[in-house]
CSV table of C-alpha atoms in Angstrom, one decimal:
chain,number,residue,atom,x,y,z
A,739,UNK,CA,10.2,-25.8,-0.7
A,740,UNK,CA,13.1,-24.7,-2.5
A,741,UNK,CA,14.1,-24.4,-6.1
A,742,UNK,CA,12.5,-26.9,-8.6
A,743,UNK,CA,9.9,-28.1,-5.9
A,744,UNK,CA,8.8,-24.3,-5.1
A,745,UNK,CA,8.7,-23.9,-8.8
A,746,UNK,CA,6.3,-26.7,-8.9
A,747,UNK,CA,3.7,-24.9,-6.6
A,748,UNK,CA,4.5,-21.7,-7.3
A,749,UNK,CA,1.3,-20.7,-9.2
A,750,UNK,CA,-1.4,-22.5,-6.2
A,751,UNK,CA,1.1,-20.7,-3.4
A,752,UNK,CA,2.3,-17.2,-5.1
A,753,UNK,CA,1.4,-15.8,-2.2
A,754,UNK,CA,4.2,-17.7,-0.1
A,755,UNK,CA,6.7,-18.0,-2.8
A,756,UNK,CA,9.5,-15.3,-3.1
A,757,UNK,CA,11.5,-15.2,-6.6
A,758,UNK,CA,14.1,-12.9,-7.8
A,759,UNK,CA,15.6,-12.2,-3.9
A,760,UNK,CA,19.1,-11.6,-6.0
A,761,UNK,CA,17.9,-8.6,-7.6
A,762,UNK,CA,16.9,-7.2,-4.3
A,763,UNK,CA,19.7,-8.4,-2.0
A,764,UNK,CA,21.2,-5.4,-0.2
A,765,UNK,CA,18.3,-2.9,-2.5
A,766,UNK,CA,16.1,-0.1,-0.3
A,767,UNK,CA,12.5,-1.1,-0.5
A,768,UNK,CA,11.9,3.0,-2.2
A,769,UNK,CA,14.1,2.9,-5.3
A,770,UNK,CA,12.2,2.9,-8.6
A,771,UNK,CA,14.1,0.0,-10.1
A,772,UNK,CA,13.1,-2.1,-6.6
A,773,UNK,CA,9.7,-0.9,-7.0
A,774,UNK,CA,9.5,-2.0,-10.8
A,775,UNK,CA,11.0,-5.6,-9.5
A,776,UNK,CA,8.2,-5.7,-7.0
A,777,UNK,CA,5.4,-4.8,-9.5
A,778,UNK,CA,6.4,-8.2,-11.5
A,779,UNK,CA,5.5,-10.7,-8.6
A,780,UNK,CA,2.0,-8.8,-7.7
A,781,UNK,CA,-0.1,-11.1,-4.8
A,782,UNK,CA,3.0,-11.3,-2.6
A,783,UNK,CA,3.1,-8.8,0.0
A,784,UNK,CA,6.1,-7.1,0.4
A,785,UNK,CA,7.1,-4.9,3.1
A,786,UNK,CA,9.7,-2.2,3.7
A,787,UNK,CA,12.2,-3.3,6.9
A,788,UNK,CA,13.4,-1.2,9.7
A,789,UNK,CA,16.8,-0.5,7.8
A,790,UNK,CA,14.7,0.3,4.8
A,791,UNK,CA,15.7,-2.6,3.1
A,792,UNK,CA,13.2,-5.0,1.2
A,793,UNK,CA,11.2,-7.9,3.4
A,794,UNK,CA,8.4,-10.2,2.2
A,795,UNK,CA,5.6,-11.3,4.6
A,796,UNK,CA,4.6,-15.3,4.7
A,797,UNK,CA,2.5,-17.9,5.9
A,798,UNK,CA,4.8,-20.1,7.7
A,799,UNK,CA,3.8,-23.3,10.1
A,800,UNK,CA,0.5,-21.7,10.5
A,801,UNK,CA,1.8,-18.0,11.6
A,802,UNK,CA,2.8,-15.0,9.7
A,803,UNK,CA,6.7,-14.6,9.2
A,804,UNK,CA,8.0,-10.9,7.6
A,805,UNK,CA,11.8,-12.5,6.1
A,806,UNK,CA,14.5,-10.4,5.1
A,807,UNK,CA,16.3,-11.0,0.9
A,808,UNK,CA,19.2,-12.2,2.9
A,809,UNK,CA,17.3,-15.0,4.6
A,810,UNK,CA,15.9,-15.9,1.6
A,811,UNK,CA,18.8,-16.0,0.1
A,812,UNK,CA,20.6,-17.9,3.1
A,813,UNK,CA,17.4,-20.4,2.4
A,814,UNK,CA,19.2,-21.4,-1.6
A,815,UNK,CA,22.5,-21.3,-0.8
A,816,UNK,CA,21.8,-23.9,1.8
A,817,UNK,CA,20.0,-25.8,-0.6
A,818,UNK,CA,22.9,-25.3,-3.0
A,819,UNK,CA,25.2,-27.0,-0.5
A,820,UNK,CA,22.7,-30.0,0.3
A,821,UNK,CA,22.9,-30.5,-3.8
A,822,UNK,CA,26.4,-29.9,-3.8
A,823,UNK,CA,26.6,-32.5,-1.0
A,824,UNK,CA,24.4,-35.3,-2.2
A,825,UNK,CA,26.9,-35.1,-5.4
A,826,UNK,CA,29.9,-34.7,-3.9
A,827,UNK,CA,29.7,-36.7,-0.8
A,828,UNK,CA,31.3,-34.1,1.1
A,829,UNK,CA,30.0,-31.2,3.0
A,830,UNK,CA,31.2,-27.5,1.8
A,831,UNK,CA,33.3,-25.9,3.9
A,832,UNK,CA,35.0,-23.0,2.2
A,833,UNK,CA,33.2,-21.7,-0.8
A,834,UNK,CA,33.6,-18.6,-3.8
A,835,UNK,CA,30.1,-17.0,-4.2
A,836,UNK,CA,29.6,-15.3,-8.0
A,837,UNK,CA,27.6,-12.1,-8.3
A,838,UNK,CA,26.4,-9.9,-10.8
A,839,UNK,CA,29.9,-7.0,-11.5
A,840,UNK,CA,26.7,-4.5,-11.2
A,841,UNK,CA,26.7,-5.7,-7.2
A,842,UNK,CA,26.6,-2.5,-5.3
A,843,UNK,CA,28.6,-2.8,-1.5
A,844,UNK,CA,25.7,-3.1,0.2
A,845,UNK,CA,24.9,-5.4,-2.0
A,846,UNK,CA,27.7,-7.6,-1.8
A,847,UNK,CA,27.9,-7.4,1.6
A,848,UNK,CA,23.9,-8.6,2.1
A,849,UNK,CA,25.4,-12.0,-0.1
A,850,UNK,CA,28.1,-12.3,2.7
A,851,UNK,CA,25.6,-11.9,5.5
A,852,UNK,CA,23.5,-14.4,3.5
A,853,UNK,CA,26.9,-16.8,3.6
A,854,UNK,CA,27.2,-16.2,7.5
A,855,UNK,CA,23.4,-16.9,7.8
A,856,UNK,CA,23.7,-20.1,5.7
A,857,UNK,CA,26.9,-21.0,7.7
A,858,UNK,CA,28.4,-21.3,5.0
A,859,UNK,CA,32.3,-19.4,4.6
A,860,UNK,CA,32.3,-17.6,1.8
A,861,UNK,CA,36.3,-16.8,1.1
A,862,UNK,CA,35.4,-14.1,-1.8
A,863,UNK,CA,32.9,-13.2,-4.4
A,864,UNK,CA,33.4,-13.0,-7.5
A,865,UNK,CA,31.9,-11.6,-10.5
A,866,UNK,CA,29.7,-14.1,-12.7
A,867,UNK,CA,31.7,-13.2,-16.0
A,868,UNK,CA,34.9,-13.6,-14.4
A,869,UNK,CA,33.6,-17.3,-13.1
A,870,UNK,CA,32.3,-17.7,-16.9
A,871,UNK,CA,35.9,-16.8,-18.2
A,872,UNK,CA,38.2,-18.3,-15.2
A,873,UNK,CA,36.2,-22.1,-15.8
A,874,UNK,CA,36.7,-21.2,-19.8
A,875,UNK,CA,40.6,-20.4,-19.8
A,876,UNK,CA,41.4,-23.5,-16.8
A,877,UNK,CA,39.5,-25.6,-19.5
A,878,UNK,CA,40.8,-24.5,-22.5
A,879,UNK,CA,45.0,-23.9,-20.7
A,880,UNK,CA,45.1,-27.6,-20.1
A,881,UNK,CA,44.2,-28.2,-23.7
A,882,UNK,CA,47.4,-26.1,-24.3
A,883,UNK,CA,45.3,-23.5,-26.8
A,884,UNK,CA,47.2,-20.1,-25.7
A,885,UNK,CA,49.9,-18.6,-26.6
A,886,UNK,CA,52.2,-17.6,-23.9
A,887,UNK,CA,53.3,-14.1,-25.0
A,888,UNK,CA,50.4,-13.2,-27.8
A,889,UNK,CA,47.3,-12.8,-26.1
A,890,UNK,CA,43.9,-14.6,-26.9
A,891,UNK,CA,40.3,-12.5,-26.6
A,892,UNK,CA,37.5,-13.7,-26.0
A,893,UNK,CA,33.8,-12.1,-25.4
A,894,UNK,CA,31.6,-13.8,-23.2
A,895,UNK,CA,28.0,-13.2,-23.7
A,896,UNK,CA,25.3,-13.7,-20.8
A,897,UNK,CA,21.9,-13.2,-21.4
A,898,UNK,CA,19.9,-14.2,-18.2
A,899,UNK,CA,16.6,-14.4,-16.8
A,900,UNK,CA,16.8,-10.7,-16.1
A,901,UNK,CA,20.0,-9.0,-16.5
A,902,UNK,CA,22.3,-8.9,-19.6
A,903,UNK,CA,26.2,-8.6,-19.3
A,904,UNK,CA,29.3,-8.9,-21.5
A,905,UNK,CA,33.0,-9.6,-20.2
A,906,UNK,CA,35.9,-9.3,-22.7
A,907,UNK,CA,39.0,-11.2,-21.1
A,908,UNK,CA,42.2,-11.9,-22.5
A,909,UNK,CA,44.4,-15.0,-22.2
A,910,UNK,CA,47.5,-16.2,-22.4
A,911,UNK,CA,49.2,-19.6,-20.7
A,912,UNK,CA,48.7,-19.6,-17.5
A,913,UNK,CA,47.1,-16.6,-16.9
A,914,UNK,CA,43.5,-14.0,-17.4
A,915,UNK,CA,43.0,-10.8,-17.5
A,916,UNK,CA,39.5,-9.2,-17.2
A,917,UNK,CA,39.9,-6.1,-20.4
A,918,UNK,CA,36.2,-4.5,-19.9
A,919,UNK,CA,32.9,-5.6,-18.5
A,920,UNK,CA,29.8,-3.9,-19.0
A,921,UNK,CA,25.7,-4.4,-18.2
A,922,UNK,CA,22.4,-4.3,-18.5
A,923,UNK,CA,20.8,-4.8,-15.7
A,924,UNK,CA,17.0,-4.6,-16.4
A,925,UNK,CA,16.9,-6.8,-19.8
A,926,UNK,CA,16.4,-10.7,-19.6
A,927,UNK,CA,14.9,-13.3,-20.7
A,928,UNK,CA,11.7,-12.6,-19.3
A,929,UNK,CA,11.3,-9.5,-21.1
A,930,UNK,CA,10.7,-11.2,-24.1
A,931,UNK,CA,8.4,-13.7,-22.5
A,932,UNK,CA,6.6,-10.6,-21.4
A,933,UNK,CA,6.2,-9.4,-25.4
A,934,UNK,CA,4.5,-12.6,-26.3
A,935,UNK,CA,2.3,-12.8,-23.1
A,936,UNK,CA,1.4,-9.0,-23.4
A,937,UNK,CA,0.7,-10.1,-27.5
A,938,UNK,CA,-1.8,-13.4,-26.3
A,939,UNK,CA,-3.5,-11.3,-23.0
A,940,UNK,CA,-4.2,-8.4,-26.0
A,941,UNK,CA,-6.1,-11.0,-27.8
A,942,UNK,CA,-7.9,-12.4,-25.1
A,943,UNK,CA,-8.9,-9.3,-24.0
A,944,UNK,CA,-10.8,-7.8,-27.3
A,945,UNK,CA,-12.4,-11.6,-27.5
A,946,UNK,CA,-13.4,-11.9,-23.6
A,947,UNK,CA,-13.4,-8.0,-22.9
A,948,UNK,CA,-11.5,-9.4,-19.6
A,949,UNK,CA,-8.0,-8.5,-19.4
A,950,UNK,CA,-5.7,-11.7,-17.8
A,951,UNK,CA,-2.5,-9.7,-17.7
A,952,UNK,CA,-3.9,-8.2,-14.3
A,953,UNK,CA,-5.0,-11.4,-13.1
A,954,UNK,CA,-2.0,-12.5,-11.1
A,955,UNK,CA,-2.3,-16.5,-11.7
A,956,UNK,CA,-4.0,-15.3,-15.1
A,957,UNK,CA,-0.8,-13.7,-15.8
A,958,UNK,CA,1.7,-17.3,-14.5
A,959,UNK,CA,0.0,-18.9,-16.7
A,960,UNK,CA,0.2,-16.5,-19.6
A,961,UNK,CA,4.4,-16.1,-18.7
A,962,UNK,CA,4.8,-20.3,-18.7
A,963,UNK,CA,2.9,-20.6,-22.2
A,964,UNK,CA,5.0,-17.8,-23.2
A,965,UNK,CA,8.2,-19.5,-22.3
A,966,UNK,CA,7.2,-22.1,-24.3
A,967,UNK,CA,6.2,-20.2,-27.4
A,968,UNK,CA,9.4,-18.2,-26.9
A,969,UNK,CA,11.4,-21.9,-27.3
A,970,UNK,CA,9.0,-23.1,-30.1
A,971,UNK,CA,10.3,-20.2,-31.9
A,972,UNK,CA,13.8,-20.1,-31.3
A,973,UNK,CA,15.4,-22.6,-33.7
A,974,UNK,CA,15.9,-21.8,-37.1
A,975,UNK,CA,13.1,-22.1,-40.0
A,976,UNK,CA,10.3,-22.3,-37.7
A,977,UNK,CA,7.6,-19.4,-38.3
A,978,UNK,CA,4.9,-19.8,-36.2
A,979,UNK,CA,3.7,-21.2,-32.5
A,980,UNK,CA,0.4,-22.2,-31.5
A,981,UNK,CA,-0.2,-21.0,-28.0
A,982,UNK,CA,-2.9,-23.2,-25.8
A,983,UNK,CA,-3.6,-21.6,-22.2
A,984,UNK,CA,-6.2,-24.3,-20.8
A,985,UNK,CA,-8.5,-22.4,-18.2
A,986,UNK,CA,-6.6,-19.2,-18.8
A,987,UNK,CA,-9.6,-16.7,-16.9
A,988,UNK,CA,-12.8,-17.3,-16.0
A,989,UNK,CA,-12.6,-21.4,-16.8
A,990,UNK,CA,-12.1,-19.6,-20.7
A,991,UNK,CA,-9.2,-22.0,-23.0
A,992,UNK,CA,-7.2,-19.8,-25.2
A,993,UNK,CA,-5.8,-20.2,-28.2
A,994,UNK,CA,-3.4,-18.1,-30.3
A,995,UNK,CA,-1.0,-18.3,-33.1
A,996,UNK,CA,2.0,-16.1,-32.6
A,997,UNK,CA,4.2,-15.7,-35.6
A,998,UNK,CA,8.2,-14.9,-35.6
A,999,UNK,CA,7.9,-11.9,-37.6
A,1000,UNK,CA,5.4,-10.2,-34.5
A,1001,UNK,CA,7.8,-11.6,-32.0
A,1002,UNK,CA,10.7,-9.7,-33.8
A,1003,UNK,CA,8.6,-7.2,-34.2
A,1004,UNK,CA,7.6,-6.6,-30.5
A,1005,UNK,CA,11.1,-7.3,-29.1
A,1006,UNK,CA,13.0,-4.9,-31.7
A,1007,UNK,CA,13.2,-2.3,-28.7
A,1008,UNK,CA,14.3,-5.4,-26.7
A,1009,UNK,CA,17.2,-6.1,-29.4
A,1010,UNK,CA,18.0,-2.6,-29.5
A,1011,UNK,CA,19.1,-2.5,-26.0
A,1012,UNK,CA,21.5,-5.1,-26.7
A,1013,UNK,CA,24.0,-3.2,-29.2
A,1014,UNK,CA,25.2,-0.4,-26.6
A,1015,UNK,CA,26.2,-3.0,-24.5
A,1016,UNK,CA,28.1,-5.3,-27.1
């Protein structure tokens, strides 16, 4: 299972199911920052690979499989061309593969491998804020919005799942230019779900005296009701979510109100990180 249909049985299989293979494409298995990754999916056994790269160990058809990041990866970009497909009508033959601009060479040249493995040709990469800007200016050039001698800036902001990145590119007709680029790699979206989860597995634990934050499906379910909580408070004017985890440990239902001013509060280092990179 792949994608949306993994996601689905994620929590029953975590100890089949391999998320976040991107960040640890073409990584060794002994750097801290791998390490830390690793620590955030604990129940899946990972292993370190002859080439010292990063492998995870599986259940597959019955017998136990050690797959590299780059078959993994191979594994969504297929699925990404039988989508692309099913749309389409067409198979993909040549295809432009973004990556994160903090893609080390040996990272970049694990996604190629993962192309090859896939069968897929990949004619370049390409960095995911100059996709963003390149689908922005083609978009925005036939509308006829630029100038063709005074420049147009534009900043394009991508907070992710798990990295942070803004690209300043300038426009004119006809043409981009990629002015400055800059990262953090380590700050995401799931940081903050890990405030509020962190907040609720607090609460439970000085109720319970049982901490679910080092429960591994404990802690799934804490991060998908966090998620939720995290959306709940997003919009403007709303103060307050009530969190319901049904069966969150030991067949125990949680409840918990979290208010916006302790989410701000508990993701002001969060939102600190952001200005250097702006």
């Amino acid at each position: 299972f792949m994608g949306d249909e993994a996601s689905a049985i994620a929590r029953s299989n975590f100890k089949n199911t391999s998320t976040n293979f991107k960040r640890l494409l073409g990584r060794k298995f002994n750097e801290p920052e791998v390490q830390a990754e690793l620590e955030r999916m604990p129940g899946v056994k990972f292993v370190e690979l002859p080439e010292g790269t990063v492998g995870i160990q599986v259940m597959y058809n019955d017998e136990q499989k050690v797959l590299s990041m780059e078959q993994c990866m191979a594994m969504m970009l297929t699925k990404l061309a039988s989508i692309t497909e099913e749309a389409t009508k067409a198979k993909p033959a040549d295809i432009v593969v973004s990556v994160p601009g903090w893609y080390t060479d040996a990272q970049r040249v694990a996604m190629l491998n993962s192309c090859h493995i896939a069968q897929l040709f990949c004619m370049r990469l390409l960095h995911e804020g100059t996709a963003v800007a390149l689908e922005y200016g083609m978009f925005k050039n036939a509308k006829g919005v630029f100038d063709a001698e005074k420049p147009t800036h534009v900043a394009f902001v991508d907070f992710g799942q798990s990295g942070f990145s803004v690209t300043i590119a300038s426009f004119v007709t006809g043409k981009l230019y990629i002015k400055a680029a800059c990262y953090d790699r380590a700050l995401g979206g799931r940081d903050f779900d890990d405030v509020i989860g962190k907040k609720i597995a607090e609460a439970f634990a000085e109720k319970h005296k049982d901490d679910p934050w080092g429960n591994t499906k404990a802690r799934m379910k804490l991060l998908v009701a966090s998620e939720k909580c995290k959306k709940t408070l997003s919009p403007p004017g709303v103060s307050e979510a009530h969190v319901n985890c049904e069966c969150l440990m030991n067949d125990i239902d949680f409840n918990y109100k979290m208010t916006l001013d302790d989410f701000k509060a508990g993701a002001e280092p969060l939102l600190a990180r952001m200005m250097p990179v702006m």
